[in-house]
Amino acid sequence: MTRFLRKMMEVFLTLFQNRQRDRLDARENSYLLRDLPQIRLILQASEESDAQLLTALIDHWISLIHAFSNARRSQRVQDLLDQMKNPPARSARRAPSECPICMEILSNIRHSNVRAPCHLTHVFHRNCLQEWLEGELNCPMCRAPFALPRRRRQQTHVRLGRHRRAFDLLVLLCWGV
């Protein structure tokens, strides 16, 4: 159990200290969660009050790690979208009149559309492309890869907020500090 909690702390600290990181990849997720079935069995054999506390702590900690990594990814996607051109729908020559992601008509409001850097006619609703890029880092039409911009230093300050108590408890359990 202690090894599992230390592993969660290690993953969190890796994310926290490496400000260029965003979300965990599949291998890292597997590393983090591979002991979870055995931990659940141990908790089932434990006293109910202990099991409830540890289950809540583990679930909260996993949620914190994923929320932290996804928030960074989301901010970097926003930074990428901010670098893209914002054409009104009618300005792009041969551009589609519909967003290829949601199939709704593109807006004539300048900042509601973005043009992908791969091709002049690849124009999307900004919100649609944001949601796409948070899952896939490529153009939805031609699959050209996109690179997320590096994070600026002033944007990297992290607040634990409502997760502070869980973080402090995990530090105490792992290192007795």
PDB file of C-alpha atoms in Angstrom:
ATOM      1  CA  MET A   1       0.000   0.000   0.000  1.00  0.00           C
ATOM      2  CA  THR A   2       2.784   2.420   0.929  1.00  0.00           C
ATOM      3  CA  ARG A   3       4.556   1.641  -2.350  1.00  0.00           C
ATOM      4  CA  PHE A   4       1.398   2.506  -4.272  1.00  0.00           C
ATOM      5  CA  LEU A   5       0.966   5.799  -2.409  1.00  0.00           C
ATOM      6  CA  ARG A   6       4.622   6.676  -2.981  1.00  0.00           C
ATOM      7  CA  LYS A   7       4.170   5.941  -6.669  1.00  0.00           C
ATOM      8  CA  MET A   8       1.201   8.339  -6.825  1.00  0.00           C
ATOM      9  CA  MET A   9       3.258  10.996  -5.058  1.00  0.00           C
ATOM     10  CA  GLU A  10       6.150  10.399  -7.471  1.00  0.00           C
ATOM     11  CA  VAL A  11       3.879  10.854 -10.501  1.00  0.00           C
ATOM     12  CA  PHE A  12       2.364  14.018  -9.048  1.00  0.00           C
ATOM     13  CA  LEU A  13       5.771  15.493  -8.224  1.00  0.00           C
ATOM     14  CA  THR A  14       7.029  14.655 -11.722  1.00  0.00           C
ATOM     15  CA  LEU A  15       4.113  16.578 -13.202  1.00  0.00           C
ATOM     16  CA  PHE A  16       4.505  19.392 -10.690  1.00  0.00           C
ATOM     17  CA  GLN A  17       8.260  19.860 -11.167  1.00  0.00           C
ATOM     18  CA  ASN A  18       8.371  19.498 -14.958  1.00  0.00           C
ATOM     19  CA  ARG A  19       6.407  22.508 -16.106  1.00  0.00           C
ATOM     20  CA  GLN A  20       6.533  21.493 -19.782  1.00  0.00           C
ATOM     21  CA  ARG A  21       4.635  18.270 -19.093  1.00  0.00           C
ATOM     22  CA  ASP A  22       0.969  17.974 -19.770  1.00  0.00           C
ATOM     23  CA  ARG A  23      -1.119  14.848 -19.333  1.00  0.00           C
ATOM     24  CA  LEU A  24       0.064  11.327 -18.614  1.00  0.00           C
ATOM     25  CA  ASP A  25       0.552   9.045 -21.592  1.00  0.00           C
ATOM     26  CA  ALA A  26      -0.838   5.477 -21.716  1.00  0.00           C
ATOM     27  CA  ARG A  27       2.387   3.940 -20.361  1.00  0.00           C
ATOM     28  CA  GLU A  28       2.482   6.329 -17.403  1.00  0.00           C
ATOM     29  CA  ASN A  29      -1.204   5.738 -16.664  1.00  0.00           C
ATOM     30  CA  SER A  30      -0.563   2.003 -16.715  1.00  0.00           C
ATOM     31  CA  TYR A  31       2.396   2.423 -14.342  1.00  0.00           C
ATOM     32  CA  LEU A  32       0.293   4.498 -11.971  1.00  0.00           C
ATOM     33  CA  LEU A  33      -2.753   2.241 -11.929  1.00  0.00           C
ATOM     34  CA  ARG A  34      -1.384  -1.294 -12.400  1.00  0.00           C
ATOM     35  CA  ASP A  35      -1.418  -2.089  -8.664  1.00  0.00           C
ATOM     36  CA  LEU A  36      -4.937  -0.765  -8.167  1.00  0.00           C
ATOM     37  CA  PRO A  37      -6.733  -4.168  -8.391  1.00  0.00           C
ATOM     38  CA  GLN A  38      -4.470  -5.603  -5.658  1.00  0.00           C
ATOM     39  CA  ILE A  39      -4.962  -2.477  -3.547  1.00  0.00           C
ATOM     40  CA  ARG A  40      -8.740  -2.858  -3.869  1.00  0.00           C
ATOM     41  CA  LEU A  41      -8.464  -6.489  -2.651  1.00  0.00           C
ATOM     42  CA  ILE A  42      -6.378  -5.398   0.336  1.00  0.00           C
ATOM     43  CA  LEU A  43      -8.939  -2.726   1.153  1.00  0.00           C
ATOM     44  CA  GLN A  44     -11.784  -5.258   0.997  1.00  0.00           C
ATOM     45  CA  ALA A  45     -10.004  -7.307   3.653  1.00  0.00           C
ATOM     46  CA  SER A  46      -9.389  -4.246   5.853  1.00  0.00           C
ATOM     47  CA  GLU A  47     -11.612  -2.774   8.520  1.00  0.00           C
ATOM     48  CA  GLU A  48     -14.465  -0.845   6.955  1.00  0.00           C
ATOM     49  CA  SER A  49     -13.541   2.568   8.380  1.00  0.00           C
ATOM     50  CA  ASP A  50      -9.902   2.229   7.256  1.00  0.00           C
ATOM     51  CA  ALA A  51     -10.947   0.953   3.849  1.00  0.00           C
ATOM     52  CA  GLN A  52     -13.371   3.839   3.324  1.00  0.00           C
ATOM     53  CA  LEU A  53     -10.770   6.433   4.253  1.00  0.00           C
ATOM     54  CA  LEU A  54      -8.053   4.917   2.058  1.00  0.00           C
ATOM     55  CA  THR A  55     -10.429   4.338  -0.864  1.00  0.00           C
ATOM     56  CA  ALA A  56     -11.542   7.966  -0.729  1.00  0.00           C
ATOM     57  CA  LEU A  57      -7.912   9.114  -0.500  1.00  0.00           C
ATOM     58  CA  ILE A  58      -6.799   6.956  -3.441  1.00  0.00           C
ATOM     59  CA  ASP A  59      -9.741   8.004  -5.617  1.00  0.00           C
ATOM     60  CA  HIS A  60      -9.180  11.653  -4.740  1.00  0.00           C
ATOM     61  CA  TRP A  61      -5.448  11.410  -5.439  1.00  0.00           C
ATOM     62  CA  ILE A  62      -5.963   9.758  -8.834  1.00  0.00           C
ATOM     63  CA  SER A  63      -8.542  12.425  -9.654  1.00  0.00           C
ATOM     64  CA  LEU A  64      -6.075  15.145  -8.626  1.00  0.00           C
ATOM     65  CA  ILE A  65      -3.309  13.744 -10.854  1.00  0.00           C
ATOM     66  CA  HIS A  66      -5.613  13.511 -13.863  1.00  0.00           C
ATOM     67  CA  ALA A  67      -7.161  16.938 -13.268  1.00  0.00           C
ATOM     68  CA  PHE A  68      -3.705  18.490 -12.884  1.00  0.00           C
ATOM     69  CA  SER A  69      -2.324  16.918 -16.048  1.00  0.00           C
ATOM     70  CA  ASN A  70      -5.467  17.632 -18.101  1.00  0.00           C
ATOM     71  CA  ALA A  71      -5.530  21.283 -16.981  1.00  0.00           C
ATOM     72  CA  ARG A  72      -2.001  21.750 -18.283  1.00  0.00           C
ATOM     73  CA  ARG A  73      -2.905  20.104 -21.587  1.00  0.00           C
ATOM     74  CA  SER A  74      -5.978  22.317 -21.906  1.00  0.00           C
ATOM     75  CA  GLN A  75      -3.941  25.481 -21.302  1.00  0.00           C
ATOM     76  CA  ARG A  76      -1.340  24.484 -23.885  1.00  0.00           C
ATOM     77  CA  VAL A  77      -4.111  23.780 -26.419  1.00  0.00           C
ATOM     78  CA  GLN A  78      -5.490  27.276 -25.695  1.00  0.00           C
ATOM     79  CA  ASP A  79      -2.010  28.704 -26.337  1.00  0.00           C
ATOM     80  CA  LEU A  80      -1.853  26.844 -29.671  1.00  0.00           C
ATOM     81  CA  LEU A  81      -5.304  28.102 -30.705  1.00  0.00           C
ATOM     82  CA  ASP A  82      -4.254  31.652 -29.797  1.00  0.00           C
ATOM     83  CA  GLN A  83      -1.407  31.349 -32.331  1.00  0.00           C
ATOM     84  CA  MET A  84      -3.735  30.268 -35.162  1.00  0.00           C
ATOM     85  CA  LYS A  85      -5.374  32.711 -37.579  1.00  0.00           C
ATOM     86  CA  ASN A  86      -8.999  33.662 -36.882  1.00  0.00           C
ATOM     87  CA  PRO A  87     -10.696  34.116 -40.259  1.00  0.00           C
ATOM     88  CA  PRO A  88     -14.369  34.920 -40.655  1.00  0.00           C
ATOM     89  CA  ALA A  89     -16.066  32.055 -42.491  1.00  0.00           C
ATOM     90  CA  ARG A  90     -16.446  33.877 -45.809  1.00  0.00           C
ATOM     91  CA  SER A  91     -12.796  35.053 -46.019  1.00  0.00           C
ATOM     92  CA  ALA A  92     -11.121  31.706 -46.580  1.00  0.00           C
ATOM     93  CA  ARG A  93     -11.002  30.934 -50.279  1.00  0.00           C
ATOM     94  CA  ARG A  94     -12.548  27.535 -50.996  1.00  0.00           C
ATOM     95  CA  ALA A  95     -13.007  27.061 -47.250  1.00  0.00           C
ATOM     96  CA  PRO A  96     -15.981  24.955 -46.262  1.00  0.00           C
ATOM     97  CA  SER A  97     -19.103  26.731 -45.061  1.00  0.00           C
ATOM     98  CA  GLU A  98     -19.428  24.169 -42.259  1.00  0.00           C
ATOM     99  CA  CYS A  99     -17.126  23.161 -39.446  1.00  0.00           C
ATOM    100  CA  PRO A 100     -15.828  19.702 -40.427  1.00  0.00           C
ATOM    101  CA  ILE A 101     -16.003  18.545 -36.799  1.00  0.00           C
ATOM    102  CA  CYS A 102     -19.576  19.423 -35.798  1.00  0.00           C
ATOM    103  CA  MET A 103     -21.000  19.990 -39.311  1.00  0.00           C
ATOM    104  CA  GLU A 104     -22.604  23.299 -38.199  1.00  0.00           C
ATOM    105  CA  ILE A 105     -22.285  26.489 -40.237  1.00  0.00           C
ATOM    106  CA  LEU A 106     -19.094  28.468 -39.576  1.00  0.00           C
ATOM    107  CA  SER A 107     -19.586  31.837 -37.963  1.00  0.00           C
ATOM    108  CA  ASN A 108     -18.770  35.185 -39.546  1.00  0.00           C
ATOM    109  CA  ILE A 109     -17.582  36.415 -36.156  1.00  0.00           C
ATOM    110  CA  ARG A 110     -13.812  36.675 -36.427  1.00  0.00           C
ATOM    111  CA  HIS A 111     -12.658  34.976 -33.206  1.00  0.00           C
ATOM    112  CA  SER A 112     -15.090  32.066 -33.253  1.00  0.00           C
ATOM    113  CA  ASN A 113     -13.248  30.261 -36.088  1.00  0.00           C
ATOM    114  CA  VAL A 114      -9.625  29.155 -36.401  1.00  0.00           C
ATOM    115  CA  ARG A 115      -7.594  28.117 -39.425  1.00  0.00           C
ATOM    116  CA  ALA A 116      -5.293  25.155 -38.932  1.00  0.00           C
ATOM    117  CA  PRO A 117      -1.689  25.840 -39.975  1.00  0.00           C
ATOM    118  CA  CYS A 118      -1.585  22.797 -42.263  1.00  0.00           C
ATOM    119  CA  HIS A 119      -3.934  24.111 -44.966  1.00  0.00           C
ATOM    120  CA  LEU A 120      -5.746  27.372 -45.759  1.00  0.00           C
ATOM    121  CA  THR A 121      -9.099  25.630 -46.171  1.00  0.00           C
ATOM    122  CA  HIS A 122      -8.973  23.782 -42.844  1.00  0.00           C
ATOM    123  CA  VAL A 123     -11.212  26.117 -40.843  1.00  0.00           C
ATOM    124  CA  PHE A 124     -13.032  25.026 -37.680  1.00  0.00           C
ATOM    125  CA  HIS A 125     -15.062  26.457 -34.840  1.00  0.00           C
ATOM    126  CA  ARG A 126     -12.519  27.322 -32.167  1.00  0.00           C
ATOM    127  CA  ASN A 127     -14.398  25.323 -29.505  1.00  0.00           C
ATOM    128  CA  CYS A 128     -14.663  22.261 -31.752  1.00  0.00           C
ATOM    129  CA  LEU A 129     -10.952  22.295 -32.557  1.00  0.00           C
ATOM    130  CA  GLN A 130     -10.077  22.841 -28.892  1.00  0.00           C
ATOM    131  CA  GLU A 131     -12.026  19.742 -27.871  1.00  0.00           C
ATOM    132  CA  TRP A 132     -10.423  17.755 -30.702  1.00  0.00           C
ATOM    133  CA  LEU A 133      -6.877  18.857 -29.803  1.00  0.00           C
ATOM    134  CA  GLU A 134      -7.325  17.971 -26.144  1.00  0.00           C
ATOM    135  CA  GLY A 135      -7.637  14.375 -27.341  1.00  0.00           C
ATOM    136  CA  GLU A 136      -5.648  14.282 -30.594  1.00  0.00           C
ATOM    137  CA  LEU A 137      -2.715  16.467 -31.615  1.00  0.00           C
ATOM    138  CA  ASN A 138      -3.373  16.482 -35.335  1.00  0.00           C
ATOM    139  CA  CYS A 139      -5.601  18.106 -37.926  1.00  0.00           C
ATOM    140  CA  PRO A 140      -9.076  16.536 -37.955  1.00  0.00           C
ATOM    141  CA  MET A 141      -9.086  16.645 -41.766  1.00  0.00           C
ATOM    142  CA  CYS A 142      -5.607  15.652 -42.981  1.00  0.00           C
ATOM    143  CA  ARG A 143      -4.050  14.340 -39.728  1.00  0.00           C
ATOM    144  CA  ALA A 144      -1.069  16.704 -40.024  1.00  0.00           C
ATOM    145  CA  PRO A 145       0.613  16.746 -36.594  1.00  0.00           C
ATOM    146  CA  PHE A 146       0.403  19.831 -34.376  1.00  0.00           C
ATOM    147  CA  ALA A 147       2.983  20.714 -31.736  1.00  0.00           C
ATOM    148  CA  LEU A 148       1.866  22.313 -28.509  1.00  0.00           C
ATOM    149  CA  PRO A 149       3.764  25.497 -27.619  1.00  0.00           C
ATOM    150  CA  ARG A 150       6.099  25.506 -24.655  1.00  0.00           C
ATOM    151  CA  ARG A 151       4.604  26.907 -21.477  1.00  0.00           C
ATOM    152  CA  ARG A 152       5.590  30.379 -20.357  1.00  0.00           C
ATOM    153  CA  ARG A 153       7.086  30.574 -16.861  1.00  0.00           C
ATOM    154  CA  GLN A 154       4.471  32.899 -15.406  1.00  0.00           C
ATOM    155  CA  GLN A 155       1.692  30.445 -16.322  1.00  0.00           C
ATOM    156  CA  THR A 156       3.134  27.515 -14.422  1.00  0.00           C
ATOM    157  CA  HIS A 157       2.212  28.384 -10.839  1.00  0.00           C
ATOM    158  CA  VAL A 158       0.018  25.595  -9.508  1.00  0.00           C
ATOM    159  CA  ARG A 159      -2.537  25.911  -6.751  1.00  0.00           C
ATOM    160  CA  LEU A 160      -3.702  22.804  -4.975  1.00  0.00           C
ATOM    161  CA  GLY A 161      -6.850  24.526  -3.724  1.00  0.00           C
ATOM    162  CA  ARG A 162      -9.403  22.017  -2.466  1.00  0.00           C
ATOM    163  CA  HIS A 163      -6.870  19.202  -2.960  1.00  0.00           C
ATOM    164  CA  ARG A 164      -4.441  20.591  -0.328  1.00  0.00           C
ATOM    165  CA  ARG A 165      -5.728  18.353   2.501  1.00  0.00           C
ATOM    166  CA  ALA A 166      -5.462  15.185   0.390  1.00  0.00           C
ATOM    167  CA  PHE A 167      -1.963  16.196  -0.698  1.00  0.00           C
ATOM    168  CA  ASP A 168      -0.848  16.821   2.894  1.00  0.00           C
ATOM    169  CA  LEU A 169      -2.336  13.495   4.042  1.00  0.00           C
ATOM    170  CA  LEU A 170      -0.571  11.640   1.243  1.00  0.00           C
ATOM    171  CA  VAL A 171       2.762  13.256   2.142  1.00  0.00           C
ATOM    172  CA  LEU A 172       2.212  12.175   5.737  1.00  0.00           C
ATOM    173  CA  LEU A 173       1.347   8.589   4.737  1.00  0.00           C
ATOM    174  CA  CYS A 174       4.267   8.250   2.325  1.00  0.00           C
ATOM    175  CA  TRP A 175       7.056   9.969   4.181  1.00  0.00           C
ATOM    176  CA  GLY A 176       5.773  10.589   7.680  1.00  0.00           C
ATOM    177  CA  VAL A 177       6.716  14.267   7.300  1.00  0.00           C
TER     178      VAL A 177
END
